[in-house]
Short mmCIF file of C-alpha atoms in Angstrom, two decimals:
data_model
loop_
_atom_site.label_atom_id
_atom_site.label_comp_id
_atom_site.label_asym_id
_atom_site.label_seq_id
_atom_site.Cartn_x
_atom_site.Cartn_y
_atom_site.Cartn_z
CA HIS A 1 -0.21 0.02 -0.25
CA SER A 2 2.59 2.16 0.86
CA ASN A 3 4.69 1.94 -2.59
CA ARG A 4 1.18 2.15 -4.53
CA ALA A 5 0.80 5.25 -2.42
CA GLN A 6 3.93 6.99 -3.53
CA ALA A 7 2.65 6.04 -7.09
CA HIS A 8 -0.52 7.86 -6.55
CA LEU A 9 1.36 11.01 -5.18
CA LEU A 10 3.38 10.87 -8.12
CA LEU A 11 0.71 11.12 -10.73
CA LYS A 12 -1.63 13.62 -8.36
CA ASN A 13 -4.32 11.05 -7.48
CA TYR A 14 -4.31 12.44 -3.90
CA GLY A 15 -7.20 11.14 -2.55
CA HIS A 16 -6.25 7.32 -3.59
CA CYS A 17 -2.84 8.13 -2.21
CA ILE A 18 -4.40 8.91 1.27
CA ASN A 19 -6.46 5.76 1.42
CA ASP A 20 -3.44 3.73 0.22
CA CYS A 21 -1.45 5.48 3.23
CA HIS A 22 -4.39 4.85 5.84
CA ASP A 23 -4.39 0.94 5.08
CA ALA A 24 -0.46 1.00 5.37
CA ILE A 25 -0.49 2.84 8.60
CA THR A 26 -3.13 0.31 9.90
CA PHE A 27 -0.77 -2.69 8.63
CA ASN A 28 2.17 -1.02 9.93
CA PRO A 29 1.83 1.86 12.56
CA LYS A 30 5.30 3.14 12.35
CA ASN A 31 5.59 3.43 8.55
CA VAL A 32 6.93 6.81 8.57
CA LYS A 33 6.70 7.04 4.65
CA ALA A 34 2.91 6.49 4.84
CA TYR A 35 2.37 9.17 7.20
CA TYR A 36 4.38 11.58 5.18
CA ARG A 37 3.01 10.57 1.92
CA GLY A 38 -0.44 11.17 3.32
CA ALA A 39 0.17 14.51 4.82
CA THR A 40 1.53 15.59 1.33
CA ALA A 41 -1.52 14.42 -0.43
CA ALA A 42 -3.81 16.06 2.05
CA TYR A 43 -1.81 19.09 1.98
CA GLU A 44 -2.18 19.35 -2.21
CA LEU A 45 -6.37 18.69 -1.54
CA ASP A 46 -6.58 21.76 1.10
CA LYS A 47 -6.98 19.34 4.02
CA TYR A 48 -5.02 20.99 6.25
CA GLU A 49 -6.13 19.11 9.57
CA LEU A 50 -5.91 16.16 7.87
CA ALA A 51 -2.41 17.02 7.01
CA ILE A 52 -1.74 18.20 10.35
CA ASP A 53 -2.81 14.84 12.12
CA PHE A 54 -0.64 12.83 9.71
CA CYS A 55 2.30 14.89 10.58
CA ASN A 56 1.62 14.52 14.28
CA HIS A 57 0.89 11.03 14.32
CA GLY A 58 4.48 10.79 12.10
CA LEU A 59 6.15 12.85 14.60
CA GLU A 60 5.04 10.41 17.41
CA VAL A 61 7.39 7.86 14.96
CA SER A 62 10.10 10.08 13.99
CA PRO A 63 10.02 13.00 16.53
CA ASP A 64 12.98 15.03 14.66
CA ASN A 65 11.53 14.54 11.48
CA LYS A 66 12.05 18.18 9.67
CA ASN A 67 9.65 17.23 6.74
CA PHE A 68 6.70 16.69 9.50
CA LYS A 69 7.23 20.22 11.11
CA ASP A 70 7.61 21.82 7.83
CA ILE A 71 4.13 20.31 6.63
CA VAL A 72 2.37 21.39 10.05
CA VAL A 73 3.79 24.92 9.98
CA LYS A 74 2.58 25.62 6.41
CA SER A 75 -0.70 23.92 7.04
CA GLU A 76 -1.76 25.76 10.28
CA LYS A 77 -0.75 29.09 8.35
CA LEU A 78 -3.03 28.12 5.41
CA LYS A 79 -5.61 26.57 8.07
CA LYS A 80 -6.01 29.81 9.68
CA ASP A 81 -5.68 31.77 6.57
CA LYS A 82 -8.65 29.77 5.13
CA GLU A 83 -10.87 30.25 8.45
CA ASN A 84 -10.40 34.00 8.23
CA LYS A 85 -11.16 34.52 4.73
CA LEU A 86 -14.56 32.13 5.43
CA GLY A 87 -15.35 34.35 8.66
CA GLU A 88 -14.97 37.51 6.50
CA MET A 89 -17.29 35.90 3.74
CA LYS A 90 -19.75 34.89 6.51
CA SER A 91 -19.75 38.46 7.62
CA ILE A 92 -20.49 39.88 4.14
CA GLN A 93 -22.94 37.66 3.61
CA SER A 94 -24.74 38.45 7.07
CA ALA A 95 -24.52 42.32 6.46
CA GLU A 96 -26.14 41.46 2.93
CA ARG A 97 -28.80 39.42 4.67
CA GLY A 98 -29.59 42.05 6.96
CA LYS A 99 -29.54 44.56 4.29
CA ILE A 100 -32.07 42.89 2.14
CA PHE A 101 -34.31 41.69 5.17
CA LYS A 102 -34.56 45.55 6.17
CA ALA A 103 -35.35 46.26 2.47
CA LEU A 104 -38.02 43.72 2.56
CA GLN A 105 -39.46 45.11 5.72
CA ASP A 106 -39.43 48.51 4.37
CA ARG A 107 -41.58 47.40 1.37
CA ASN A 108 -44.00 45.57 3.80
CA VAL A 109 -42.96 42.05 2.87
CA ILE A 110 -43.78 39.60 5.47
CA MET A 111 -40.64 37.32 5.53
CA GLY A 112 -41.37 33.85 6.01
CA ARG A 113 -39.47 30.15 6.41
CA GLU A 114 -38.72 28.04 3.63
CA LEU A 115 -41.10 26.29 2.31
CA TYR A 116 -39.23 24.16 0.06
CA ASP A 117 -35.64 23.16 0.08
CA MET A 118 -33.91 24.73 -2.65
CA PRO A 119 -29.73 25.10 -3.00
CA GLN A 120 -28.83 28.73 -1.77
CA THR A 121 -27.21 29.81 -4.84
CA GLU A 122 -30.33 29.18 -7.21
CA SER A 123 -32.69 30.98 -4.46
CA SER A 124 -31.38 34.12 -3.21
CA ILE A 125 -33.09 37.55 -3.16
CA TYR A 126 -30.30 40.25 -3.97
CA MET A 127 -30.06 44.08 -4.33
CA ASP A 128 -28.57 45.56 -7.36
CA ASN A 129 -26.25 48.95 -7.21
CA ASP A 130 -29.70 51.07 -7.52
CA GLY A 131 -31.23 49.38 -4.56
CA ASN A 132 -33.59 47.32 -6.30
CA LEU A 133 -34.42 43.86 -4.94
CA HIS A 134 -34.44 40.94 -7.52
CA PHE A 135 -36.10 37.60 -6.72
CA PRO A 136 -35.99 34.22 -7.89
CA ILE A 137 -39.73 32.78 -8.62
CA LEU A 138 -40.98 29.31 -8.42
CA PHE A 139 -44.26 28.30 -10.42
CA LEU A 140 -45.94 24.99 -9.23
CA TYR A 141 -48.17 23.00 -11.85
CA GLU A 142 -49.62 20.69 -9.23
CA GLU A 143 -51.95 19.03 -11.93
CA SER A 144 -48.49 17.51 -13.55
CA MET A 145 -46.29 17.91 -10.69
CA GLN A 146 -44.37 20.18 -12.61
CA THR A 147 -42.25 23.33 -11.72
CA ASP A 148 -40.70 25.88 -13.52
CA PHE A 149 -37.98 28.27 -11.86
CA ILE A 150 -37.23 31.76 -12.88
CA GLN A 151 -33.70 32.70 -11.51
CA ASP A 152 -34.31 36.57 -11.35
CA CYS A 153 -37.30 38.78 -11.66
CA HIS A 154 -36.79 42.65 -10.94
CA GLU A 155 -39.31 43.75 -8.36
CA PHE A 156 -41.20 46.13 -10.54
CA CYS A 157 -41.36 43.51 -13.40
CA ALA A 158 -45.08 42.87 -13.98
CA LEU A 159 -45.93 38.90 -12.86
CA GLN A 160 -47.66 38.39 -16.27
CA ASP A 161 -44.52 38.92 -18.48
CA GLN A 162 -42.64 35.70 -16.14
CA VAL A 163 -45.74 33.94 -16.96
CA ASP A 164 -45.67 34.58 -20.77
CA PHE A 165 -41.95 33.63 -20.66
CA VAL A 166 -42.62 30.05 -18.64
CA LEU A 167 -45.16 29.24 -21.16
CA ALA A 168 -44.27 30.83 -24.39
CA GLU A 169 -44.34 27.35 -25.69
CA ARG A 170 -46.58 24.38 -25.08
CA PRO A 171 -44.89 22.64 -22.02
CA PRO A 172 -43.96 19.13 -22.93
CA TRP A 173 -45.94 17.66 -20.17
CA ASP A 174 -49.13 19.36 -21.25
CA ASN A 175 -51.11 16.81 -23.47
CA ALA A 176 -54.30 18.38 -23.22
CA GLY A 177 -52.85 21.85 -24.33
CA HIS A 178 -54.37 23.68 -21.35
CA TYR A 179 -51.50 25.43 -20.21
CA THR A 180 -51.08 28.74 -22.23
CA ALA A 181 -50.50 32.20 -20.78
CA ALA A 182 -53.88 33.26 -21.98
CA ASN A 183 -55.62 30.23 -20.37
CA VAL A 184 -54.25 30.26 -16.53
CA ASP A 185 -54.61 31.87 -13.53
CA VAL A 186 -52.40 32.41 -10.98
CA TYR A 187 -52.59 31.73 -7.17
CA TYR A 188 -50.64 32.55 -3.77
CA GLU A 189 -51.51 30.45 -0.55
CA THR A 190 -51.96 32.56 2.60
CA ASN A 191 -50.21 31.68 5.76
CA ALA A 192 -48.68 28.89 4.08
CA VAL A 193 -45.54 29.42 6.43
CA LYS A 194 -44.94 30.87 9.53
CA PRO A 195 -43.19 34.52 9.71
CA LEU A 196 -39.69 34.82 10.95
CA ILE A 197 -40.48 37.60 13.12
CA LYS A 198 -42.27 35.32 15.71
CA ASP A 199 -44.25 38.56 17.36
CA LYS A 200 -45.24 39.30 13.89
CA LYS A 201 -49.37 39.80 14.36
CA LEU A 202 -51.44 38.47 11.64
CA ALA A 203 -54.64 39.54 10.72
CA THR A 204 -55.82 36.08 10.42
CA THR A 205 -53.98 32.52 9.96
CA GLU A 206 -56.52 31.08 7.67
CA VAL A 207 -54.58 29.04 4.99
CA LYS A 208 -56.26 29.54 1.48
CA TYR A 209 -55.50 30.46 -2.15
CA VAL A 210 -56.04 33.79 -3.55
CA LYS A 211 -56.34 34.85 -7.19
CA VAL A 212 -53.30 37.23 -8.18
CA ASP A 213 -53.60 39.97 -10.81
CA THR A 214 -50.76 39.15 -12.85
CA SER A 215 -50.73 42.61 -14.35
CA LYS A 216 -49.43 43.83 -11.00
CA CYS A 217 -45.37 43.87 -10.50
CA LEU A 218 -43.93 41.20 -8.73
CA LEU A 219 -43.84 43.53 -5.75
CA GLU A 220 -47.42 44.50 -5.38
CA CYS A 221 -48.14 40.37 -5.69
CA ILE A 222 -46.25 39.60 -2.72
CA THR A 223 -47.21 42.54 -0.33
CA ARG A 224 -50.90 40.96 -0.90
CA PRO A 225 -52.91 40.74 2.36
CA PHE A 226 -51.80 37.55 4.40
CA TYR A 227 -49.00 36.79 1.99
CA ILE A 228 -45.88 35.68 3.71
CA LEU A 229 -43.22 35.13 1.41
CA PRO A 230 -41.69 31.37 1.97
CA GLN A 231 -38.06 33.01 1.07
CA ILE A 232 -38.60 33.24 -2.56
CA PRO A 233 -42.23 33.95 -4.07
CA ILE A 234 -44.06 30.85 -4.99
CA PHE A 235 -47.03 30.76 -7.06
CA HIS A 236 -49.73 28.24 -8.23
CA VAL A 237 -50.65 28.02 -12.07
CA VAL A 238 -54.20 26.77 -12.68
CA PRO A 239 -55.77 26.07 -16.16
CA ARG A 240 -59.16 27.90 -16.72
CA GLY A 241 -62.45 25.66 -17.55
CA THR A 242 -60.60 22.09 -16.18
CA PRO A 243 -61.57 19.69 -14.00
CA PHE A 244 -58.65 20.29 -12.10
CA ALA A 245 -59.38 24.17 -11.71
CA LYS A 246 -62.64 23.26 -10.20
CA ALA A 247 -61.09 20.85 -7.56
CA PHE A 248 -58.37 23.15 -7.06
CA LEU A 249 -60.89 25.92 -6.70
CA GLU A 250 -63.19 23.99 -4.17
CA ARG A 251 -60.23 23.02 -2.05
CA SER A 252 -59.18 26.72 -1.51
#
């Protein structure tokens, strides 16, 4: 295993090298070369804690080994640099989230918890240089268990523009041809999630579906009565005059 680890190290197959080093050390806990090769591979993968761990165990076997000591010094420095950068990024992200949350409050948007688990990179509200908010939008087509995701919608963009965009062509799952921009209604669900501000007083906690006037801009649509924003705007798209529409309206 130790010799194969050296081959993997030379070929820059660092993950395989680490695995072979673990196996070699299990077979022989005093294998200095295995500790060194494992530490080197871990260092190359930016796994500084693992590199330090290999070195510390290697120093127990070979206390005066300069190679181990050098890797420990370099790894600790880079580990600290990495932690500092991560801390700075978190601070920046936290400040940005705070700024956006205040902007939402200023616009009378009631922010709530997530309704669906979505990747953060795809589901973040952001503010442009002019102070305008941009939102992702999730459209739900419950009848067919399908969705459409708009990654960036300006707060003053008419919601109908987004409906026109996603239904510009007949969806491949729409066998009956019911889902056209001119033949659908859009609804939001009231009180679908709890507000982030726990002491936020709501006029009602009733859960129901309310039709949206899609000629209005997105901001107006999400500041409607009893709409709690579940991190991103979520709308239900329903084709008019269909059995599903009837069932949907009876349910709501």
